[in-house]
Short mmCIF file of C-alpha atoms and ligand atoms in Angstrom, two decimals:
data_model
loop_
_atom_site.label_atom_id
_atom_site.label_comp_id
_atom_site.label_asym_id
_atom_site.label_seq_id
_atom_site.Cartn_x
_atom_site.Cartn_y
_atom_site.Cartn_z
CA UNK Z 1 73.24 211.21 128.36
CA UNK Z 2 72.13 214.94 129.58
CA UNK Z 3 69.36 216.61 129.64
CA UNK Z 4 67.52 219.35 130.41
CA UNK Z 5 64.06 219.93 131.95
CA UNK Z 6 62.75 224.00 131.75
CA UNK Z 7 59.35 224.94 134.26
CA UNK Z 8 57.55 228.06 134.57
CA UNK Z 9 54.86 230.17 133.25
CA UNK Z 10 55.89 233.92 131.22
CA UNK Z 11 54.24 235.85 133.81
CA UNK Z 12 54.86 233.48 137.05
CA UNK Z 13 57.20 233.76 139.45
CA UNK Z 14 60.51 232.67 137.90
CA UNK Z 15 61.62 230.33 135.23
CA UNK Z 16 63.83 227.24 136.29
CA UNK Z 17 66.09 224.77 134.49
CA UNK Z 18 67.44 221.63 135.38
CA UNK Z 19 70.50 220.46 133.36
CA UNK Z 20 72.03 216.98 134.39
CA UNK Z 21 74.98 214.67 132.94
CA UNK Z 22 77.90 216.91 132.49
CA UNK Z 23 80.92 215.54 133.87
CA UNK Z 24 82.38 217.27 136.42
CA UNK Z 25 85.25 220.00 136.61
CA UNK Z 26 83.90 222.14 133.70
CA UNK Z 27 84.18 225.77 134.25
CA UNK Z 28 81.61 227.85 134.52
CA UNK Z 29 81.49 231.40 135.40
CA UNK Z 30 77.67 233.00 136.41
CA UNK Z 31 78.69 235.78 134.34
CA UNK Z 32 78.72 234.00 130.95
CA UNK Z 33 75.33 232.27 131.62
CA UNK Z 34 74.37 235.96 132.48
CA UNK Z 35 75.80 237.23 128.82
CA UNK Z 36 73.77 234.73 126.67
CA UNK Z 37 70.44 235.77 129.10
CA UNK Z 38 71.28 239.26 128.04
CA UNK Z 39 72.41 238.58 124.44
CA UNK Z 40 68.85 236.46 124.12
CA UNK Z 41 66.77 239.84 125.30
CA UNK Z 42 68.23 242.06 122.76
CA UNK Z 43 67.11 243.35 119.28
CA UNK Z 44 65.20 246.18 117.75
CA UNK Z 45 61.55 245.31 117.50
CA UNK Z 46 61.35 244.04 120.75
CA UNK Z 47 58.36 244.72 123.20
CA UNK Z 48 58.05 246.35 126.19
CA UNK Z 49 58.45 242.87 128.29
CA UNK Z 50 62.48 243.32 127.68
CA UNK Z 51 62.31 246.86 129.45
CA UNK Z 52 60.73 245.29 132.56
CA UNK Z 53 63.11 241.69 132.65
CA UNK Z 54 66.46 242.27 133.00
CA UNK Z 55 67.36 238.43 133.07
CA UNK Z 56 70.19 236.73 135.29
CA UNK Z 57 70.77 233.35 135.94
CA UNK Z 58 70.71 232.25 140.20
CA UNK Z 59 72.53 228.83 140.45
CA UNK Z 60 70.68 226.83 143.16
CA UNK Z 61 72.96 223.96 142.54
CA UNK Z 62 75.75 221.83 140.65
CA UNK Z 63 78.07 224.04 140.98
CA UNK Z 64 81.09 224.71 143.33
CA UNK Z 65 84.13 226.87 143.24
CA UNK Z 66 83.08 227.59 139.65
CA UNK Z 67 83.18 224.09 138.54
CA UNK Z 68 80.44 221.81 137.79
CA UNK Z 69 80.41 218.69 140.56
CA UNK Z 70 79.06 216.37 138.24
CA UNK Z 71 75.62 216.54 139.98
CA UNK Z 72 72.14 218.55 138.25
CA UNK Z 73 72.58 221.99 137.99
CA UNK Z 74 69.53 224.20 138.49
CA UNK Z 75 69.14 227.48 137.57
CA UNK Z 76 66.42 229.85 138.78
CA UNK Z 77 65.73 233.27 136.45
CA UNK Z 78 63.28 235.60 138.18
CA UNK Z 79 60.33 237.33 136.16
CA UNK Z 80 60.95 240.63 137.17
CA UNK Z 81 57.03 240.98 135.59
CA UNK Z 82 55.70 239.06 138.02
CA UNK Z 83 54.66 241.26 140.41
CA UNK Z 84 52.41 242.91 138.28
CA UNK Z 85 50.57 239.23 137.45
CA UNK Z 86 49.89 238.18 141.27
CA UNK Z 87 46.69 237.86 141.15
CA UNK Z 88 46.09 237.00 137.60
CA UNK Z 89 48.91 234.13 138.02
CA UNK Z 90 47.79 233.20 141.76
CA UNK Z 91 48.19 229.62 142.61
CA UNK Z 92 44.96 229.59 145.13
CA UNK Z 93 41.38 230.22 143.41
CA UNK Z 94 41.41 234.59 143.89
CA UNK Z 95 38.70 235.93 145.69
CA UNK Z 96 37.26 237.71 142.78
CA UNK Z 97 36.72 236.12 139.35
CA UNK Z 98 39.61 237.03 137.07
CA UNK Z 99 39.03 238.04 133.95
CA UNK Z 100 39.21 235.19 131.13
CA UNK Z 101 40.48 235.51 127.45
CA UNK Z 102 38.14 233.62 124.73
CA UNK Z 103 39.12 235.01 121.48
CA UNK Z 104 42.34 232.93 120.34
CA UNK Z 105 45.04 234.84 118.20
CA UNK Z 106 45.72 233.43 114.55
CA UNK Z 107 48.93 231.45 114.77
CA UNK Z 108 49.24 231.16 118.65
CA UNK Z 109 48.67 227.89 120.41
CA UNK Z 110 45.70 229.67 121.97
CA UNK Z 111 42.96 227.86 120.26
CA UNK Z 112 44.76 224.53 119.85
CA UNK Z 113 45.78 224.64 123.55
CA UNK Z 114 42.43 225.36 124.73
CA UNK Z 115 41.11 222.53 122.73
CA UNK Z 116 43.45 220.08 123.74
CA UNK Z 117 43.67 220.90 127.00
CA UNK Z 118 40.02 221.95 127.70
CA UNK Z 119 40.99 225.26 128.90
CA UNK Z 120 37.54 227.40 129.81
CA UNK Z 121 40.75 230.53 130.00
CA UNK Z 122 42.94 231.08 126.88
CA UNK Z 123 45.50 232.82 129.50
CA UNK Z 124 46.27 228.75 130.48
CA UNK Z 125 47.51 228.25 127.07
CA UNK Z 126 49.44 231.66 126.74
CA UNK Z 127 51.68 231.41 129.91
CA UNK Z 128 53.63 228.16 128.66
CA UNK Z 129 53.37 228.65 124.71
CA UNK Z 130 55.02 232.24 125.21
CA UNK Z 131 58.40 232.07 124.22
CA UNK Z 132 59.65 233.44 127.55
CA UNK Z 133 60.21 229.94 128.37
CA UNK Z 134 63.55 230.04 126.20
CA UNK Z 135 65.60 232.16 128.46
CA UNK Z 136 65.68 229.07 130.68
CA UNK Z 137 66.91 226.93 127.77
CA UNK Z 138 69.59 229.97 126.61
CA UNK Z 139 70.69 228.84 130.56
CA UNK Z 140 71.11 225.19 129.45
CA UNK Z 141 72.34 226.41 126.15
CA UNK Z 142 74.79 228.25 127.96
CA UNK Z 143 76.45 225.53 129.71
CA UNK Z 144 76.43 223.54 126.77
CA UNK Z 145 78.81 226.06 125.35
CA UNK Z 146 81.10 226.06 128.33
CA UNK Z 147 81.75 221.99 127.98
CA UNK Z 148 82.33 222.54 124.27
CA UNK Z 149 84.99 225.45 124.31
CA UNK Z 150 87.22 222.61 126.33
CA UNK Z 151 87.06 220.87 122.93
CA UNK Z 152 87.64 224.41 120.58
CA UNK Z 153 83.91 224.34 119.54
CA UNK Z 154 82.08 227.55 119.28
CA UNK Z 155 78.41 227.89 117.77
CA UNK Z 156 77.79 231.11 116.68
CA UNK Z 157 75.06 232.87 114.63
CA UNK Z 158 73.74 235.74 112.58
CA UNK Z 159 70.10 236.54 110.54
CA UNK Z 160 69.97 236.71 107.26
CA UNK Z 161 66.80 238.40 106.54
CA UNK Z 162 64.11 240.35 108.31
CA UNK Z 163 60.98 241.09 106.40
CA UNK Z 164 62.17 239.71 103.12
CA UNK Z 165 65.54 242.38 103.29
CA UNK Z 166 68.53 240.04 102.42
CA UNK Z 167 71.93 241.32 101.89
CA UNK Z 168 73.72 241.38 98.81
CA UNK Z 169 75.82 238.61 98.82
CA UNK Z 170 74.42 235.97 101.29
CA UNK Z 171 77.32 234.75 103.66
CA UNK Z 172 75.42 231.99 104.24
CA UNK Z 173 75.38 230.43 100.76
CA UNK Z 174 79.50 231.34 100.80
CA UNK Z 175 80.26 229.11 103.77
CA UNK Z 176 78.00 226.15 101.27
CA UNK Z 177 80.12 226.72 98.31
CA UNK Z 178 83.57 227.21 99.72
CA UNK Z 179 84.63 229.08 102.82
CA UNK Z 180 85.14 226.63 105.81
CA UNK Z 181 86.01 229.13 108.15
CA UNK Z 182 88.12 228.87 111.15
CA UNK Z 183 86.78 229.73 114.51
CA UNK Z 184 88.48 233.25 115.06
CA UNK Z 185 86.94 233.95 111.59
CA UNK Z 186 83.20 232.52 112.69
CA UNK Z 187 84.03 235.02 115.91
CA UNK Z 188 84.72 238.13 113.80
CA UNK Z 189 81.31 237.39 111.85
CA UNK Z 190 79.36 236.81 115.44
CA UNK Z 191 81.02 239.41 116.99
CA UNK Z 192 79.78 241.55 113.68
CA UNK Z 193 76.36 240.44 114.30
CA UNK Z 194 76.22 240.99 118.07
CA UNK Z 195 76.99 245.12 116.99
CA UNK Z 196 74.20 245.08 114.91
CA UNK Z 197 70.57 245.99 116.60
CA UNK Z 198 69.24 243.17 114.13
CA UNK Z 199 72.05 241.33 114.29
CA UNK Z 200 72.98 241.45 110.16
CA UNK Z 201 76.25 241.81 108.53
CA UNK Z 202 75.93 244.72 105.93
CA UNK Z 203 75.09 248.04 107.58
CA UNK Z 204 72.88 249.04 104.50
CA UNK Z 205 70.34 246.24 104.98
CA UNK Z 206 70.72 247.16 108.95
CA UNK Z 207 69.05 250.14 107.87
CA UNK Z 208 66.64 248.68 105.42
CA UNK Z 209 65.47 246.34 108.00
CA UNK Z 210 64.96 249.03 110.80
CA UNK Z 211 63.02 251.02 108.03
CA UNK Z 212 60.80 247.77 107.39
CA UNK Z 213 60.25 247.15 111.22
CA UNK Z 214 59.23 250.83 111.52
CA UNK Z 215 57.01 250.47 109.03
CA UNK Z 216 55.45 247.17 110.44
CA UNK Z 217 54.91 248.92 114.02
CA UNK Z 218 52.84 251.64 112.21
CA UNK Z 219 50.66 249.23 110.55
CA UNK Z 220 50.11 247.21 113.74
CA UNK Z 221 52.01 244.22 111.86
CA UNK Z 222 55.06 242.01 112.85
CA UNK Z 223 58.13 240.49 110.68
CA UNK Z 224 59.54 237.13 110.67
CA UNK Z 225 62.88 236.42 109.00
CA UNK Z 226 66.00 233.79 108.11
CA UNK Z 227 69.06 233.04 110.32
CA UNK Z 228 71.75 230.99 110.53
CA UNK Z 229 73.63 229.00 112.98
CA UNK Z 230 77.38 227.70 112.80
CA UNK Z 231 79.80 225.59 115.01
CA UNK Z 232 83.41 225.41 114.07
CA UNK Z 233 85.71 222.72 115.79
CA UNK Z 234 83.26 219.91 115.21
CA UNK Z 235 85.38 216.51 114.92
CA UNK Z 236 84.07 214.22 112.48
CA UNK Z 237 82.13 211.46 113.80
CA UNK Z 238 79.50 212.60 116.05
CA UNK Z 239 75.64 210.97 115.53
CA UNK Z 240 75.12 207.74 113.68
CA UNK Z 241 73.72 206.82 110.43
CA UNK Z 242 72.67 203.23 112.60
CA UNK Z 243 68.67 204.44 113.13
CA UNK Z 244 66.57 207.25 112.79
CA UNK Z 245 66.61 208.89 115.92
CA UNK Z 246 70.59 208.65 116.28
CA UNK Z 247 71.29 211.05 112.78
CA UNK Z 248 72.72 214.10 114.06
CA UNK Z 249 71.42 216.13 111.23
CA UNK Z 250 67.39 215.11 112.51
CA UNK Z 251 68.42 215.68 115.88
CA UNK Z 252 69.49 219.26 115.08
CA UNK Z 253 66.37 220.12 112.80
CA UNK Z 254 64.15 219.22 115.75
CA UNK Z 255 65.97 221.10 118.67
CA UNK Z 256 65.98 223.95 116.10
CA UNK Z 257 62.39 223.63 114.95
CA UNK Z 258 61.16 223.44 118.80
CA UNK Z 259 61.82 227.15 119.29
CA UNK Z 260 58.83 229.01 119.01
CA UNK Z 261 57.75 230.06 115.49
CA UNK Z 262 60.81 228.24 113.97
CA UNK Z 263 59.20 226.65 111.01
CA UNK Z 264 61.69 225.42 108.65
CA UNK Z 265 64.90 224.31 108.97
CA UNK Z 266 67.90 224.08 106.29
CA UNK Z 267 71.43 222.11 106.93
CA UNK Z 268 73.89 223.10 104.71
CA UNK Z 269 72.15 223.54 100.95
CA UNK Z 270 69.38 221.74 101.58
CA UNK Z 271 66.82 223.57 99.80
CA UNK Z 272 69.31 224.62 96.88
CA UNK Z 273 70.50 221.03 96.66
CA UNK Z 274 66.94 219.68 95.71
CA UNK Z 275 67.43 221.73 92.41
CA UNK Z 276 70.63 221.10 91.21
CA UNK Z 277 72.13 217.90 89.88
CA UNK Z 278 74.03 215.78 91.80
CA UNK Z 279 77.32 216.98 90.34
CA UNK Z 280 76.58 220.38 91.84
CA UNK Z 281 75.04 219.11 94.91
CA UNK Z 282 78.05 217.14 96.44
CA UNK Z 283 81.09 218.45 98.13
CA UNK Z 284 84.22 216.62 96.65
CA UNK Z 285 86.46 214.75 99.31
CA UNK Z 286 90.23 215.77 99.45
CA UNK Z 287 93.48 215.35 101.28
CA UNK Z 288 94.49 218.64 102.70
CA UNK Z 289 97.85 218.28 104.31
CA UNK Z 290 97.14 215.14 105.72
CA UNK Z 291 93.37 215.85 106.93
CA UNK Z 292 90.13 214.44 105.01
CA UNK Z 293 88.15 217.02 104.21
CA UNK Z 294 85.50 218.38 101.42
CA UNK Z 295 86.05 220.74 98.80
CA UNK Z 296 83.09 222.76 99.64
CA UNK Z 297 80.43 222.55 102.56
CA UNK Z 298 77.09 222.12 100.77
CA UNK Z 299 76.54 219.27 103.15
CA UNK Z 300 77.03 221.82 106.16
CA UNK Z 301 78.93 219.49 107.92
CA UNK Z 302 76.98 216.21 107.71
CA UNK Z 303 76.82 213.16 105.85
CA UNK Z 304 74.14 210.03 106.11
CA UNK Z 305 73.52 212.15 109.94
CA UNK Z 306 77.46 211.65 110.93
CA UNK Z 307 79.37 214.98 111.23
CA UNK Z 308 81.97 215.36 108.98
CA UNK Z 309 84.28 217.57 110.64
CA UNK Z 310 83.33 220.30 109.03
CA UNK Z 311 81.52 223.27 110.16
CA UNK Z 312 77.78 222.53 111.03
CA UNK Z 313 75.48 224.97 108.84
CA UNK Z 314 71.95 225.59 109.80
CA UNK Z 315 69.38 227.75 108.36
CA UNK Z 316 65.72 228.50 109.51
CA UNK Z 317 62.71 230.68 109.48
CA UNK Z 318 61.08 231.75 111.92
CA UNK Z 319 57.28 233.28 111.19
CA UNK Z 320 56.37 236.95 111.77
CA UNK Z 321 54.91 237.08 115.42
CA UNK Z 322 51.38 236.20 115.72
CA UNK Z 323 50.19 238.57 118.00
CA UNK Z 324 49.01 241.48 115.64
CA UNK Z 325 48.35 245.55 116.52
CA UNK Z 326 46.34 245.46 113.27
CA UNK Z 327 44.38 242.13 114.17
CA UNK Z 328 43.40 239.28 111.80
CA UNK Z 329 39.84 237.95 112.24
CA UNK Z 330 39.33 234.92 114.55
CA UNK Z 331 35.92 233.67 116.83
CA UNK Z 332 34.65 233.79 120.21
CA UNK Z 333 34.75 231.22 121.92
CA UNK Z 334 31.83 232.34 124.33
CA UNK Z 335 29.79 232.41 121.00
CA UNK Z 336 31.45 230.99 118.33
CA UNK Z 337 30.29 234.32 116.33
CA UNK Z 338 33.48 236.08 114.17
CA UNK Z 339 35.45 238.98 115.97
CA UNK Z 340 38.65 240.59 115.82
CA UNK Z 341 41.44 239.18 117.33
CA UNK Z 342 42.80 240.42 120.93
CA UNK Z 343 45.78 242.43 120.95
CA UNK Z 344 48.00 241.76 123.67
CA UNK Z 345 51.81 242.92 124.71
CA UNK Z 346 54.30 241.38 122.29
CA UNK Z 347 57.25 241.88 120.16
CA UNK Z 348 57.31 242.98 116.79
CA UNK Z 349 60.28 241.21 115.74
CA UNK Z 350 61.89 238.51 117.19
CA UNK Z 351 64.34 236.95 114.51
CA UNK Z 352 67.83 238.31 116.60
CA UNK Z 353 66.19 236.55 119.68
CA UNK Z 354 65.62 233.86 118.15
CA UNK Z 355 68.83 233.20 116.26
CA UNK Z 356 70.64 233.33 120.06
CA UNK Z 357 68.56 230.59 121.15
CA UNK Z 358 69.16 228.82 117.64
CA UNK Z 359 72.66 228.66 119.23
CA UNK Z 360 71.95 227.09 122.57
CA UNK Z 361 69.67 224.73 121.20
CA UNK Z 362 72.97 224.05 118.47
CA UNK Z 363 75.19 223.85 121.20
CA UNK Z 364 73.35 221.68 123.86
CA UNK Z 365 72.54 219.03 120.37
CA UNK Z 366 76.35 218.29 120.20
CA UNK Z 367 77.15 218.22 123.44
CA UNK Z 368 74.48 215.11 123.42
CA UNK Z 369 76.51 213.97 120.46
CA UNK Z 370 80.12 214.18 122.02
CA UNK Z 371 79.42 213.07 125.05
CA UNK Z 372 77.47 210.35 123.58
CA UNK Z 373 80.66 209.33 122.04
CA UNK Z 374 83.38 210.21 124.40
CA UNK Z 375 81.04 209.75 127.75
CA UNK Z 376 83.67 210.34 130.87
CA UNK Z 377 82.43 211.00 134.56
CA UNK Z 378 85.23 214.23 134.67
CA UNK Z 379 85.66 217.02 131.55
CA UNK Z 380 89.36 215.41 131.70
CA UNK Z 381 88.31 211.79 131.33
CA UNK Z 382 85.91 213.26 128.36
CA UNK Z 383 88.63 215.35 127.27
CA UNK Z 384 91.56 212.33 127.31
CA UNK Z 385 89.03 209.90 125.51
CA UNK Z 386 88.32 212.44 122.76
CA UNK Z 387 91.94 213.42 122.46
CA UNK Z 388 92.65 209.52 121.85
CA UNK Z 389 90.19 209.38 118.85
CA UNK Z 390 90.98 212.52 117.26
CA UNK Z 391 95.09 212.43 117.66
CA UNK Z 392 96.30 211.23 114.21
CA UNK Z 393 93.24 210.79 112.65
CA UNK Z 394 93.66 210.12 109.32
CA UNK Z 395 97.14 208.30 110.11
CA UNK Z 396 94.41 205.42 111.91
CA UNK Z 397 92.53 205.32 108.55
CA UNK Z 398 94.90 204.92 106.45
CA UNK Z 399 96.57 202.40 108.48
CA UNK Z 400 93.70 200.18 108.96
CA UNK Z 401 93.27 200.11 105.69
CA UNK Z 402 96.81 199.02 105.23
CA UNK Z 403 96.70 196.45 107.66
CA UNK Z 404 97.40 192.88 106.80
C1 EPS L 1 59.17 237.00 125.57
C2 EPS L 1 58.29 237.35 126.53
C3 EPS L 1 56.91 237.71 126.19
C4 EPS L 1 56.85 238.33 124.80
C5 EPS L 1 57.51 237.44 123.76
C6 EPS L 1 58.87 236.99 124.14
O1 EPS L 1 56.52 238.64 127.15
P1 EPS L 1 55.06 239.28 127.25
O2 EPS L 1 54.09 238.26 126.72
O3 EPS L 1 54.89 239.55 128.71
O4 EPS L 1 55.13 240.55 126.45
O5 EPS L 1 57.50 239.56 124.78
O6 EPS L 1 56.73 236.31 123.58
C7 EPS L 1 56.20 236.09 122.36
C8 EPS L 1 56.48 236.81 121.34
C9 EPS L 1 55.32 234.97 122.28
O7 EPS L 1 54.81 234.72 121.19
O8 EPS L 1 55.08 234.36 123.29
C10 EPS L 1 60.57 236.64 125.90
O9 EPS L 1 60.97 236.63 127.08
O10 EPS L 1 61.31 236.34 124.94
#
């Protein structure tokens, strides 16, 4: 099994991540770690935060001769902010008394972290919640993407919508309905995204979106929007129908829905699907030259939480940001009497943000799920057992089947 255990606060020293249970000998180079840090900071709408943090990736460990030895990798990314937070973040009690935040923001864990955690400061609540801690998981993420390119898989993504602007034709529904495109095409589409400053396909709702955003900032107000997440090269097979917490499909839903603000999650047509009848719903099996496949993808790549083979379709939501200009009405908690809520440093949009950590989360899921089922202690023994299932397939099937 890996896993992965993130630590910091948004405006503490650094953030760290521990990653452990890769095999050994995978490559990884610092600077494509460095590109997803980079590609996870960009995005019209952003605050002022991404002028100050220009994130990169230290390896402390796990690494040698740019190859993973098999043992925990940690990663340390330095909050360039921090210096401006020393006293308000010091460890020791300061010598004068900071100053405390009581009024909780509308949709922020302020008020529910304060209550839970019986927090007399709402800044306690703030410094983990913020979704600064994702640049360490874009580090796991990252890694999680090296070990799968040994095996051809790529997980890639784009958004769909910003402030209620969709495009014309919605890609998206397209891969559902028939297109199961090959990685070099997912590549062109990513690559299309990563051009964009909102990281859309059609350059007319580009501009309709930066219009919208505009518009938010002058009214003090935020957007939320759609994306979606792909990953070609998936073999068929991965997660288990067995119990609950082994369906690949549930395990992807939650490591998409933990981002912050994420709060829905589609695979394949899983909304559409719940109103049409099952006729229209289903995606018909077939022999294509030799390989199982489906006639169309409304499944996005799963059945009964077992991958199908193939591509993996995800789409989610993530809420406008809660932290408001324009502020809605909340209490204080010194009083309890009503007040306006605090206004404090944020983004205005976060949806192309969020649909690169959409990806490492994506990416670090399956590489649970294959080495789950191919295990190995080097990428070659992982690589040589996964080889053995996949080789000639279908051939196996059939003659299994045949068998007397
Ligand atoms: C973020 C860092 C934060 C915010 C944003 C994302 O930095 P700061 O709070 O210093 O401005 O810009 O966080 C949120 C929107 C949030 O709700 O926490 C980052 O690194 O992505």
């Amino acid at each position: 099994m890996i896993r992965f255990l993130t630590a910091g606060e948004s405006h503490g020293k650094a953030l760290t991540v521990i990653v452990e249970g890769f095999p050994s000998n995978i490559l990884v180079e610092q600077d494509k770690i460095n590109y997803e840090l980079k590609r996870r900071q960009m995005g019209y709408g952003r605050g002022m935060r991404m002028k100050i943090e220009s994130d990169e990736a230290e390896i402390l460990s796990g690494i040698r001769f740019g190859k993973t030895l098999g043992s925990p990798i940690s990663l340390l990314i330095r909050n360039k902010d921090w210096e401006n937070w020393v006293t308000k973040m010091s460890h020791s009690v300061p010598e004068s008394d900071a100053e405390k935040i009581t009024i909780p923001r509308p949709g922020h864990a302020d008020l529910v972290g304060v209550t839970k955690y019986y927090f007399d400061d709402i800044r306690n609540s703030i410094e983990r919640s913020s979704a600064r801690e994702t640049a360490a998981r874009v580090g796991a993420g990252s890694i999680a993407k090296l070990f799968l390119e040994k095996f051809g898989i790529r997980v890639q993504s784009f958004v769909e919508s910003i402030g209620g602007v969709y495009p014309s034709v919605s890609l998206y529904d397209r891969l559902c309905e028939n297109l199961n495109l090959s990685a070099e095409e997912i590549n062109v589409i990513s690559g299309r995204a990563d051009e964009s400053c909102v990281r859309v396909l059609d350059k007319i709702q580009e501009e309709q979106i930066i219009e919208k955003i505009k518009e938010a900032k002058k009214n003090g107000d935020t957007l939320g929007g759609n994306f979606c997440v792909m990953a070609t090269g998936v073999p068929p097979g991965l997660g288990s129908y067995m119990h609950y917490d082994k369906k690949l499909d549930a395990r992807i839903a939650f490591s998409i829905m933990s981002i912050p603000a994420v709060k829905s999650v589609e695979i394949g047509n899983g909304f559409l699907n719940a109103d049409l009848p099952g006729s229209s719903a289903h995606d018909e099996i077939i022999n294509d030259n030799g390989v199982f496949s489906r006639k169309t993808n409304r499944a996005g790549g799963l059945e009964g939480g077992i991958t199908t083979g193939q591509n993996i379709l995800v789409r989610a939501s993530m809420k406008p940001i809660a932290t408001l200009m324009s502020p809605l009405n909340s209490i204080d908690l010194l009083s309890g009497e009503k007040v306006q809520s605090r206004r404090e440093r944020s983004d205005f949009v976060a949806v192309p943000a969020c649909a690169v950590i959409a990806e490492s989360m994506l990416a670090w899921t399956l590489s649970e799920a294959m080495i789950e089922k191919f295990g190995g202690d080097s990428i070659e023994e992982t690589f040589e057992n996964y080889k053995n299932y996949c080789d000639n397939l279908e051939l196996k099937i059939i003659q299994n089947f045949n068998k007397k």
